[in-house]
Amino acid sequence: MKNISFCLTILQLLLLSSFFFSIATSQDNFFKCLSSNNVGDDDLPKITYMQSNINYTNILQEYIRNGRFINTTNTPKPTLVLTPFQESQVQAIVNCAKNVNLHLKIRSGGHDYEGLSYTCKAPFAILDMFNLRSVQVNMKDETAWVQAGSTLGELYHKIWENSKVHGFPSGVCPTVGVGGHLSGGGYGTMIRKYGLSVDHVVDARIVVANGSILDRASMGEDLFWAIRGGGGASFGVVLSYKINLVQVPEIVTVFRVPRTLEQNAVDLVYRWQNIAPQLENELFIRVYIQTVNTTGNSKITVRTSFIAMYLGDSEKLVSIMNEKFPELGLKKEDCKEMSWIKSILFWGEFPETAVESDLLSRKALVTSAFKMKSDYVKTPISRGDLGRIYQKLISSGNIWMAMNAYGGMMSEVADTETAFPHRAGNIYKIQYLTYWNETGPDSDMANIESIRNFYDFMTPFVSKNPREAFLNYRDIDIGSTDNVGPNAYNEARVYGEKYFKGNFDRLVQVKTKVDPTNFFRNEQSIPVLIKN
């Protein structure tokens, strides 16, 4: 028996040694390939970071925005982190990775909620786009070319440098990467006026699996359609997007009005969901619901914050609210008038002393571990059911809900216009969030189970068949695939129809055409259709 055990140990060591030898050989061949693809000897150490490199950990963790995946032995680490700063280097990386069968994960800003852009169970490398961050604004035709590694804050700041009456309809978090945000159908506080970010994309540049760089004309309308809401990382490496800027007034108005259960928050939310989608397109009201301790004792209540963005002055806003939503009791002193760029700082929850250049910081605003989920609501939730939701929140612990009003432009664009399908018929979208600062798998599981249970509780009140979800709020719970074997397509359909509804089949057709070997893949990517 001892001899058998000894032999098994030797065999395991030999297999492990063979595995690491294979990785080392593959890396060596990869570096040789890069050199032969015009990546100079001076540039190679600037864009390649092996695990033995002194800067490897810093580079890897710089753009991990979810504390669940930082400093934990349970998180798989890439064999390489690749940080190109030229388009030609991205081409070389794709060509060489394919030559040596190196699996690439594509990361732009690191706000992938499930870490799919920087983790993997199998050996992999990260292609990190953060060095490709150019933003070029052309005010003559009111457009901008923005590279995928830019942040939303950098985009907003560059627009502001060129014009005080232009903006762009995308997210409120300035450290989010442009590449992932736009390709997944990002939205922001101008959603009801201007729709989604992808509704204003007019061109793009992408490296596909054969190493070619394509623009809209050369990629064709099918692929261009797919990377506007279908997630770019399934189809290639998006290098940049050309966007149309939108006009904004010199003065916009915001407000944040909190109400507790004792201040009739349930009645106010019930009223909000019935009127918010029908308000003027210039007015967006988000409802933020969270549990809090009441002052002076340990009693838990629920605070509901009504947070608004209005493309106009406060006098007009108060007039609209008094007519359409008088129950909130909005007063002019609740409102703050400011420039559009200052409203970005407000929504990003910067201190009042913040200045426009603070948007250029890439430092993460939050480093806690978190888990998020999403839903779409098509019919108003009854007052009684809202009360039960509030009580469930109190018993569930630290769970937040953000409810984002739809209507306006979102009801005017067809579900098939871009790959993003969640348009008319939705009155609002829900984002669920729980976060924690404790470390370790036990804490992770307890908090994740808590939000899963709350999500299950919400089932009767949200969309059905399928229960829809927002791609940019990645949620591995709704399905995943290992991209292996004939069942991969059926695995992907489970989450694919929730993210993309009827657009899923067209996305599969595009994927099969442009990446038939499924080189670009992750646990929730678009699958290749395998013919029997």
XYZ file of N, CA and C in Angstrom, residues 288-291 302 371-375 377 381 385-403 428 430-434 445-462 467 475 477:
174
model
N -33.672 55.173 -4.268
C -32.646 54.401 -3.587
C -33.205 53.965 -2.232
N -33.271 52.671 -2.000
C -33.869 52.136 -0.774
C -32.818 51.351 -0.007
N -32.626 51.675 1.267
C -31.635 50.980 2.073
C -32.061 50.952 3.536
N -31.615 49.944 4.270
C -31.899 49.858 5.698
C -30.902 50.719 6.464
N -36.168 51.720 7.094
C -35.757 51.776 5.699
C -35.803 53.223 5.238
N -21.935 42.042 -3.999
C -22.674 41.199 -4.933
C -23.880 41.988 -5.411
N -24.128 41.972 -6.722
C -25.256 42.700 -7.287
C -26.096 41.779 -8.165
N -27.353 42.157 -8.315
C -28.281 41.459 -9.188
C -29.202 42.500 -9.813
N -30.019 42.096 -10.775
C -30.883 43.071 -11.453
C -32.222 42.457 -11.821
N -33.191 43.336 -12.034
C -34.536 42.944 -12.464
C -35.151 44.064 -13.277
N -39.112 45.698 -14.067
C -40.492 45.725 -13.593
C -41.376 46.265 -14.706
N -45.939 47.590 -8.724
C -46.094 46.713 -7.563
C -47.131 47.344 -6.640
N -47.806 44.999 -1.459
C -46.591 44.226 -1.743
C -45.341 45.064 -1.500
N -45.418 46.358 -1.780
C -44.279 47.223 -1.461
C -44.013 47.216 0.045
N -45.066 47.245 0.834
C -44.892 47.173 2.286
C -44.211 45.887 2.704
N -44.589 44.784 2.065
C -43.951 43.500 2.388
C -42.493 43.482 1.939
N -42.183 44.148 0.817
C -40.792 44.247 0.360
C -39.961 45.018 1.385
N -40.515 46.090 1.916
C -39.799 46.872 2.915
C -39.526 46.039 4.166
N -40.500 45.262 4.601
C -40.294 44.417 5.782
C -39.254 43.334 5.503
N -39.253 42.816 4.287
C -38.243 41.822 3.905
C -36.848 42.439 3.915
N -36.728 43.680 3.470
C -35.443 44.373 3.520
C -34.937 44.485 4.951
N -35.835 44.828 5.870
C -35.445 44.980 7.276
C -34.926 43.657 7.833
N -35.558 42.567 7.470
C -35.147 41.259 8.003
C -33.954 40.658 7.264
N -33.613 41.229 6.097
C -32.545 40.638 5.273
C -31.170 41.205 5.568
N -31.102 42.336 6.274
C -29.795 42.914 6.557
C -29.413 43.985 5.567
N -28.144 44.017 5.200
C -27.585 45.121 4.426
C -27.802 44.928 2.927
N -29.034 45.126 2.486
C -29.359 45.042 1.066
C -29.950 46.381 0.622
N -29.440 46.865 -0.490
C -29.916 48.125 -1.068
C -30.657 47.820 -2.375
N -31.565 48.722 -2.715
C -32.245 48.652 -4.011
C -32.151 50.011 -4.684
N -31.781 50.017 -5.953
C -31.822 51.234 -6.770
C -32.829 50.992 -7.889
N -33.841 51.854 -7.950
C -34.912 51.700 -8.931
C -34.823 52.861 -9.914
N -39.464 50.385 -14.869
C -38.186 50.693 -14.227
C -37.332 49.447 -14.092
N -34.458 47.477 -11.585
C -33.990 47.391 -10.203
C -32.559 46.861 -10.182
N -31.729 47.512 -9.401
C -30.397 47.001 -9.083
C -30.379 46.670 -7.593
N -30.009 45.423 -7.282
C -29.873 44.993 -5.895
C -28.390 44.976 -5.531
N -28.066 45.380 -4.322
C -26.674 45.442 -3.889
C -26.550 45.036 -2.436
N -25.557 44.231 -2.148
C -25.101 44.038 -0.777
C -23.587 44.114 -0.779
N -20.066 33.913 1.453
C -21.229 33.067 1.212
C -22.449 33.566 1.966
N -22.259 34.017 3.210
C -23.397 34.491 4.003
C -24.056 35.698 3.334
N -23.245 36.632 2.856
C -23.797 37.831 2.225
C -24.400 37.530 0.859
N -23.753 36.653 0.110
C -24.280 36.286 -1.204
C -25.610 35.549 -1.053
N -25.704 34.672 -0.077
C -26.965 33.951 0.146
C -28.076 34.901 0.550
N -27.724 35.945 1.304
C -28.716 36.908 1.733
C -29.353 37.615 0.540
N -28.543 38.062 -0.408
C -29.105 38.758 -1.566
C -29.803 37.790 -2.501
N -29.331 36.556 -2.574
C -30.021 35.543 -3.379
C -31.426 35.286 -2.833
N -31.540 35.202 -1.526
C -32.846 34.973 -0.914
C -33.791 36.144 -1.179
N -33.254 37.358 -1.100
C -34.099 38.526 -1.371
C -34.527 38.544 -2.838
N -33.605 38.204 -3.728
C -33.910 38.122 -5.159
C -35.021 37.112 -5.403
N -34.958 35.959 -4.741
C -36.022 34.959 -4.874
C -37.359 35.522 -4.383
N -37.320 36.276 -3.298
C -38.535 36.876 -2.750
C -39.191 37.819 -3.762
N -38.381 38.483 -4.581
C -38.892 39.468 -5.547
C -39.504 38.828 -6.796
N -39.423 37.537 -6.935
C -39.860 36.853 -8.156
C -41.268 37.229 -8.625
N -42.265 37.294 -7.754
C -43.626 37.572 -8.242
C -43.806 38.975 -8.818
N -42.893 39.887 -8.544
C -43.121 41.302 -8.851
C -42.400 41.788 -10.106
N -41.629 40.923 -10.745
C -40.744 41.371 -11.826
C -41.034 40.601 -13.114
N -37.050 35.861 -16.901
C -36.800 36.891 -15.908
C -35.579 37.664 -16.396
N -24.280 38.774 -13.365
C -24.785 37.930 -12.284
C -24.602 36.474 -12.686
N -25.218 33.912 -11.108
C -26.276 33.039 -10.601
C -27.297 32.683 -11.674
